[in-house]
PDB file of C-alpha atoms in Angstrom:
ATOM      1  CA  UNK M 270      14.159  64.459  54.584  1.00 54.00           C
ATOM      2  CA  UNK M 271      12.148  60.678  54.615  1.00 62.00           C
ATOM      3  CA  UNK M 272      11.004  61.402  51.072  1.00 78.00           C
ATOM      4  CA  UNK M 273      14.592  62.010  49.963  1.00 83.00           C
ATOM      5  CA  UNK M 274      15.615  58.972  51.627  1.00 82.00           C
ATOM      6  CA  UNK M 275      12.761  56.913  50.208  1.00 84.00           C
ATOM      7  CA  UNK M 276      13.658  58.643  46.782  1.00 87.00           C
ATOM      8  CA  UNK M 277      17.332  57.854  47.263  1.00 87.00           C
ATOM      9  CA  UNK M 278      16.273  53.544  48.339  1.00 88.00           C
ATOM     10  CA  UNK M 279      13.847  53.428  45.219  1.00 90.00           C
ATOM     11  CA  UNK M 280      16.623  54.335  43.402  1.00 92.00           C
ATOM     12  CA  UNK M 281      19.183  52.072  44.386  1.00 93.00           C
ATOM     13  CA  UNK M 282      16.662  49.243  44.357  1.00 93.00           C
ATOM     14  CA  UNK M 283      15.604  50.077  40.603  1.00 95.00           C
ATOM     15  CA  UNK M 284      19.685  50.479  40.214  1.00 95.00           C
ATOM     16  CA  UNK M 285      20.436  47.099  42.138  1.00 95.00           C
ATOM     17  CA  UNK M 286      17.641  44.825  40.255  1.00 96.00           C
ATOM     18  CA  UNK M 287      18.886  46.315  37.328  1.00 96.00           C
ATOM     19  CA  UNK M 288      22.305  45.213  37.508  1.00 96.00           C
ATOM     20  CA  UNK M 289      21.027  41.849  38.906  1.00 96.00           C
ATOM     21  CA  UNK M 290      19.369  41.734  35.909  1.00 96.00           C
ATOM     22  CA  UNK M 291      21.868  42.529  33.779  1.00 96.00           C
ATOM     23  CA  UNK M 292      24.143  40.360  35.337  1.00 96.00           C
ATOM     24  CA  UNK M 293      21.599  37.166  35.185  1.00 96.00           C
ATOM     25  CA  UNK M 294      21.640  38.016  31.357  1.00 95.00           C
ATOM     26  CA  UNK M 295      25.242  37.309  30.845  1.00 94.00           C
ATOM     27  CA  UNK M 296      25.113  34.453  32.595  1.00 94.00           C
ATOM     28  CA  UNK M 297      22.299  32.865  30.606  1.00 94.00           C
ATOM     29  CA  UNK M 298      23.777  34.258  27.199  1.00 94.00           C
ATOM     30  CA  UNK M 299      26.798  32.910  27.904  1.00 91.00           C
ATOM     31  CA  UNK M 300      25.429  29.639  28.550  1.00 92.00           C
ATOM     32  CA  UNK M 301      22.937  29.393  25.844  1.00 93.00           C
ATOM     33  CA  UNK M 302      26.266  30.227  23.284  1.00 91.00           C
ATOM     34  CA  UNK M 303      28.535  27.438  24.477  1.00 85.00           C
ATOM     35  CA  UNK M 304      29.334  27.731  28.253  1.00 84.00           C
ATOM     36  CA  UNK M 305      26.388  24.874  28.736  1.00 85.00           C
ATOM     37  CA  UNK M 306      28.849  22.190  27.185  1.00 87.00           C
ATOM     38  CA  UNK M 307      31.346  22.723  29.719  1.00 86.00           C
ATOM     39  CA  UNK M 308      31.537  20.154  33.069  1.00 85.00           C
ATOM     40  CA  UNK M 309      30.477  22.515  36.344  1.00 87.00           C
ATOM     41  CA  UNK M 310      30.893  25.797  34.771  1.00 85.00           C
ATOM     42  CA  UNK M 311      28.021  25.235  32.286  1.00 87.00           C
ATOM     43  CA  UNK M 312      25.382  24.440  35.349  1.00 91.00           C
ATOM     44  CA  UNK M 313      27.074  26.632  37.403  1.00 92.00           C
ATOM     45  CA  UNK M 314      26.285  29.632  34.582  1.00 90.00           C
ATOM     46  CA  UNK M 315      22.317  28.204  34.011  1.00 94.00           C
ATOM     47  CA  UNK M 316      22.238  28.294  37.744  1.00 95.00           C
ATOM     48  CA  UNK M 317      23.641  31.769  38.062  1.00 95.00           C
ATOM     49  CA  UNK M 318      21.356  33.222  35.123  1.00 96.00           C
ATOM     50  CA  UNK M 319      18.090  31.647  37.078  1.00 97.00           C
ATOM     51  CA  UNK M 320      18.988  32.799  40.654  1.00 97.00           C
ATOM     52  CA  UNK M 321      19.826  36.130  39.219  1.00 96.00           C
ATOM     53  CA  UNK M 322      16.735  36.899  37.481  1.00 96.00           C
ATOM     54  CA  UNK M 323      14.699  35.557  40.603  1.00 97.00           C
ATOM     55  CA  UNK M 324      17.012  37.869  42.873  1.00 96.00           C
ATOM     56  CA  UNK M 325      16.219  40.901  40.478  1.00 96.00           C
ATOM     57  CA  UNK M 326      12.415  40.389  40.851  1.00 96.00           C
ATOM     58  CA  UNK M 327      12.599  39.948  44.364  1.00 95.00           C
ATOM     59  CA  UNK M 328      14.082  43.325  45.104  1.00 95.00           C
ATOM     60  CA  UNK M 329      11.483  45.194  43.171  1.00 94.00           C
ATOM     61  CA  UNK M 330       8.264  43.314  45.437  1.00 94.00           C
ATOM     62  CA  UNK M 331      10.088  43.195  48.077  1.00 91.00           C
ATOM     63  CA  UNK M 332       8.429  45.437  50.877  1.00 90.00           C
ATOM     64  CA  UNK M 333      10.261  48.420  52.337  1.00 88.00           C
ATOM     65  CA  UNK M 334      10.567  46.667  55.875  1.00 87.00           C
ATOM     66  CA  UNK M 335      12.256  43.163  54.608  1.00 89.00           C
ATOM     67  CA  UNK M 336      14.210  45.116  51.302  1.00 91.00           C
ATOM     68  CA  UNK M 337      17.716  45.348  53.765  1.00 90.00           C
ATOM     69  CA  UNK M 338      17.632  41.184  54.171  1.00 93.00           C
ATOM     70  CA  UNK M 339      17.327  40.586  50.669  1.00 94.00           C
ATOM     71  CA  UNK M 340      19.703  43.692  49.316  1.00 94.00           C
ATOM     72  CA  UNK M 341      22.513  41.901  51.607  1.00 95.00           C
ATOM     73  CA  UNK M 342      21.914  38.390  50.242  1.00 95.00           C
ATOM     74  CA  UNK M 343      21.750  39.379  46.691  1.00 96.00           C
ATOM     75  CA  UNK M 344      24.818  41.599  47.370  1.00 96.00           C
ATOM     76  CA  UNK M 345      26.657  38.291  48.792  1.00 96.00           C
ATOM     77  CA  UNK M 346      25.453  36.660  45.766  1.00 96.00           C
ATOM     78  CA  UNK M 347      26.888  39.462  43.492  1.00 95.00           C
ATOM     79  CA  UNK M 348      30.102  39.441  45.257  1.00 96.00           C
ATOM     80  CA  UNK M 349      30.503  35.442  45.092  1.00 95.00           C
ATOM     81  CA  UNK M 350      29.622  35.745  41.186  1.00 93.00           C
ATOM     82  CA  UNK M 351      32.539  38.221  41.339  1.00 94.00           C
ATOM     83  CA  UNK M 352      34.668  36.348  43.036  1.00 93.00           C
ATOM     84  CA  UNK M 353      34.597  32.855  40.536  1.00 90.00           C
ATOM     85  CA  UNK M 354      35.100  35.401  37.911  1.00 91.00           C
ATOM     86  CA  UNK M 355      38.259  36.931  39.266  1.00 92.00           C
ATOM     87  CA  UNK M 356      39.064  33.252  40.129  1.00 91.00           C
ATOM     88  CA  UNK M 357      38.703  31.951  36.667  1.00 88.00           C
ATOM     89  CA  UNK M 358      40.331  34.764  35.257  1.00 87.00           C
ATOM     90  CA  UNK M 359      43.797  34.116  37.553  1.00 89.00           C
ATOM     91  CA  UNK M 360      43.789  30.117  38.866  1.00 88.00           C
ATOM     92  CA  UNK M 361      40.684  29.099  37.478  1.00 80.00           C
ATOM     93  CA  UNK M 362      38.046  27.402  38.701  1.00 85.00           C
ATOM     94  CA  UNK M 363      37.110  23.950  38.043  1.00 86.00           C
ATOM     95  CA  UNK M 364      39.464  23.526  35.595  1.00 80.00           C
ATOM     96  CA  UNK M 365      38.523  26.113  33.251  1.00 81.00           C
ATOM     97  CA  UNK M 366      40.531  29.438  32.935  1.00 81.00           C
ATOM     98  CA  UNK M 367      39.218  33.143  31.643  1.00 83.00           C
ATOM     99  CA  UNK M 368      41.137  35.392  29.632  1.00 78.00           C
ATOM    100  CA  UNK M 369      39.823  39.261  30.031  1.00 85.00           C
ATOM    101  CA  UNK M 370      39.911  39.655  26.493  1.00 82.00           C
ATOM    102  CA  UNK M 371      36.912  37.136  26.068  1.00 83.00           C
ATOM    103  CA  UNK M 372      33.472  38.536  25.129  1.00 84.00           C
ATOM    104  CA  UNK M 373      31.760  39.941  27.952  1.00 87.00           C
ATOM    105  CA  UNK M 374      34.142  39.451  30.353  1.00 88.00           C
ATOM    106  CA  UNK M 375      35.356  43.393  30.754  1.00 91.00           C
ATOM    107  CA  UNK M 376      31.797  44.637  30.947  1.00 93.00           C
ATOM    108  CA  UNK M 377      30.474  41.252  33.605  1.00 92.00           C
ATOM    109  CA  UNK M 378      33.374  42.705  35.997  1.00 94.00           C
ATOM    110  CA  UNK M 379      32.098  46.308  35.431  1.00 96.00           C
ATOM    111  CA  UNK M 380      28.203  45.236  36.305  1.00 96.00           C
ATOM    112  CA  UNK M 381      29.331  42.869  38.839  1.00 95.00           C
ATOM    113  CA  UNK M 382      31.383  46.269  40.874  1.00 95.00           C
ATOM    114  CA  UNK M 383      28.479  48.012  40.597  1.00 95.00           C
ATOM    115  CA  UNK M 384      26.228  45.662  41.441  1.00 95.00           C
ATOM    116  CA  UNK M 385      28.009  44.374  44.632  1.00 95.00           C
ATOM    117  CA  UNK M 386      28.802  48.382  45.714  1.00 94.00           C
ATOM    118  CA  UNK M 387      25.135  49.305  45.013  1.00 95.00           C
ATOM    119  CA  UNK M 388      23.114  46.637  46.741  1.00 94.00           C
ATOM    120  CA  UNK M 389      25.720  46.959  49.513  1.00 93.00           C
ATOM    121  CA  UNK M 390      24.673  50.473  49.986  1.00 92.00           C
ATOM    122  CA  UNK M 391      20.887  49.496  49.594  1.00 91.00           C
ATOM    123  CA  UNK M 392      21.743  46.790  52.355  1.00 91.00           C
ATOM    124  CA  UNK M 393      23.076  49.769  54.818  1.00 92.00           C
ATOM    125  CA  UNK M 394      20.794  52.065  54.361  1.00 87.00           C
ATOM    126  CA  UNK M 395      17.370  49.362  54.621  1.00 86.00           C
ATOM    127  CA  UNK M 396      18.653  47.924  57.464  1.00 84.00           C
ATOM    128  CA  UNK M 397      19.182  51.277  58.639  1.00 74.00           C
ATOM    129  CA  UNK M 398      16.270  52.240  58.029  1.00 58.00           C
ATOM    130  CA  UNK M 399      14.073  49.492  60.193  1.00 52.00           C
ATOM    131  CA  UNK M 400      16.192  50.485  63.059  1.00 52.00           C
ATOM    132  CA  UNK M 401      15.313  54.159  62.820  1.00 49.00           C
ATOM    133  CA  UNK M 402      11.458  53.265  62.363  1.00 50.00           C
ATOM    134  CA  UNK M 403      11.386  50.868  65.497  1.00 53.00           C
ATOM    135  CA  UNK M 404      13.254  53.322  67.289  1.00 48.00           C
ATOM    136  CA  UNK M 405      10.359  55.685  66.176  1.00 51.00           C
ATOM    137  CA  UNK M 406       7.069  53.120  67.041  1.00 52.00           C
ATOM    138  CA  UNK M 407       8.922  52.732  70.727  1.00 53.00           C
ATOM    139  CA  UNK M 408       9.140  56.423  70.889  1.00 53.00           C
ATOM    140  CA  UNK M 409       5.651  56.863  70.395  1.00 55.00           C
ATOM    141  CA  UNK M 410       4.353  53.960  72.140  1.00 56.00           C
ATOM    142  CA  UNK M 411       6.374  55.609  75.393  1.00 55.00           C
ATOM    143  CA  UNK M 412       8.611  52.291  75.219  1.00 52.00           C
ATOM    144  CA  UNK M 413      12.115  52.669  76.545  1.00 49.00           C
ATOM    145  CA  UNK M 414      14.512  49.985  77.597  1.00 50.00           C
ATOM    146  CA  UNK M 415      15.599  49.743  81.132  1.00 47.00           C
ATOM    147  CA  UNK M 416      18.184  52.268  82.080  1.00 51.00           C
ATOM    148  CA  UNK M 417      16.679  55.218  80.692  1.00 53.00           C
ATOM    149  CA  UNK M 418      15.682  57.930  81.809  1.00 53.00           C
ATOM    150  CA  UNK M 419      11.707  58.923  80.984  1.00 52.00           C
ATOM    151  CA  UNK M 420      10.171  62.135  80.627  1.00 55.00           C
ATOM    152  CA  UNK M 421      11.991  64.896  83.281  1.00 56.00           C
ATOM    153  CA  UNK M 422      14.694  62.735  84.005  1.00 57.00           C
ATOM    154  CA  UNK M 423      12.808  60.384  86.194  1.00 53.00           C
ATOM    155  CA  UNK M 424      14.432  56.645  86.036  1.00 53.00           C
ATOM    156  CA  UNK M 425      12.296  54.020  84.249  1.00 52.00           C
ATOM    157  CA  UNK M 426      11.336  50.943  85.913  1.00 54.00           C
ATOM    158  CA  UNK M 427      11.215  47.942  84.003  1.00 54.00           C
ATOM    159  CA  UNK M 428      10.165  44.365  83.793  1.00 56.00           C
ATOM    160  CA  UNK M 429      13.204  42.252  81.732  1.00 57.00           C
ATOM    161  CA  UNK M 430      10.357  39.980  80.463  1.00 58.00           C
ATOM    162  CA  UNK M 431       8.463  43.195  78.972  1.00 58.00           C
ATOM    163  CA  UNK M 432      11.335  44.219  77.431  1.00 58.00           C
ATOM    164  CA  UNK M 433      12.676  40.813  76.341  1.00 57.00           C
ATOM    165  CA  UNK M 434       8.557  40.866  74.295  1.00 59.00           C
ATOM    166  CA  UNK M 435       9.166  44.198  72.994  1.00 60.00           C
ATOM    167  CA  UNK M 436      12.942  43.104  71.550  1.00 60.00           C
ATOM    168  CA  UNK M 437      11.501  39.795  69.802  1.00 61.00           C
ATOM    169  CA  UNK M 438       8.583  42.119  68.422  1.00 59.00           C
ATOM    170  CA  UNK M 439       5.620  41.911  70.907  1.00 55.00           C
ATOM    171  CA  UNK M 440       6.164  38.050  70.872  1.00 48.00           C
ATOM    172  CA  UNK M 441       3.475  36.048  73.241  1.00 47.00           C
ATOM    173  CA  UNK M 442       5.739  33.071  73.631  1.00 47.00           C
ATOM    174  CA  UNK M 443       7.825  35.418  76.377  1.00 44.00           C
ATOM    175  CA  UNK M 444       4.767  36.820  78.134  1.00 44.00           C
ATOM    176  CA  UNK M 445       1.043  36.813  78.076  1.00 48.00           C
ATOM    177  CA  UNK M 446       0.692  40.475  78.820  1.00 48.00           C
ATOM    178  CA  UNK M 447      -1.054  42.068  76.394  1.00 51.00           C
ATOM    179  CA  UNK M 448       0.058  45.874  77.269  1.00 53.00           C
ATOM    180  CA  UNK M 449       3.568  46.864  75.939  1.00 55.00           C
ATOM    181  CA  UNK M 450       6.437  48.243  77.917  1.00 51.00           C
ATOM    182  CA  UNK M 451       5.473  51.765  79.414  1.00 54.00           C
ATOM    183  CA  UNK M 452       7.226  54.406  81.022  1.00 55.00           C
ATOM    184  CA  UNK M 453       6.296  54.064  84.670  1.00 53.00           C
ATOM    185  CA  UNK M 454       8.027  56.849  86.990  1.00 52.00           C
TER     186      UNK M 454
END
């Protein structure tokens, strides 16, 4: 089951720098063929291209444990690209209007969907995934938060500054006990 999940996040994050990719691309084409000329659009476009392609990078070395941080933010960032698009295509934005007939502008909202709906996904599932493996290291270091119940039902007793460490990750700045929170019956 973990290597189908870890199959099924590699995927998405090959899927989601991908389209990140992609979508940095049009940006930068776009720009290079006449979009730089324009007043705030044509930065705006450079700026999109640059941030994309850094974005798209990042979620391939990004390590398993930090991946659901950056999925979100380059989701966000996929989303807002999305957003001045549908903006420019109905008001317009900073002046300058869109017509859906221009070049690119069909497939940009295609890879900008997917984009958004796949890192999204990527976002759940990472994030989802560092809960489930601290859940896991507490489970086998015997740490349990107060209010449970240990091993044969016994109550737990537990000092809030132990468990206040163990929360902010074993942090010394809340206590200078060295041993972590442990079931005591």
């Amino acid at each position: 089951m973990t290597t189908n999940r870890a199959a099924a996040r590699f995927a998405l994050r090959l899927a989601g720098a991908g389209l990140t990719a992609t979508m940095a691309a049009i940006h930068l084409r776009l720009w290079a063929e006449g979009y730089r000329d324009l007043a705030t659009i044509g930065p705006l476009f450079l700026l999109n291209g640059v941030v994309g392609t850094l974005l798209a990078v990042t979620l391939l070395v990004t390590p398993v444990r930090r991946l659901g941080p950056v999925a979100a933010a380059t989701a966000l960032f996929t989303a807002g690209t999305l957003g001045g698009l549908i903006l420019s295509l109905t008001t317009g934005l900073f002046g300058f209007g869109e017509s859906i007939d221009a070049e690119l502008v069909r497939p940009t909202v295609y890879v900008e969907t997917a984009g958004t709906a796949v890192l999204t996904v990527l976002a759940v599932a990472s994030l989802g995934h560092r809960r489930h493996h601290r859940h896991c290291q507490r489970k086998r270091k015997g740490v349990l938060r107060a209010g449970r119940r240990g091993p044969g039902g016994t109550s737990v007793k537990a000092d809030p500054l132990l468990i206040l460490r163990d929360l902010l990750g074993h942090s010394s700045a809340v206590t200078t006990r060295s041993t972590p929170l442990r079931l005591r019956p």
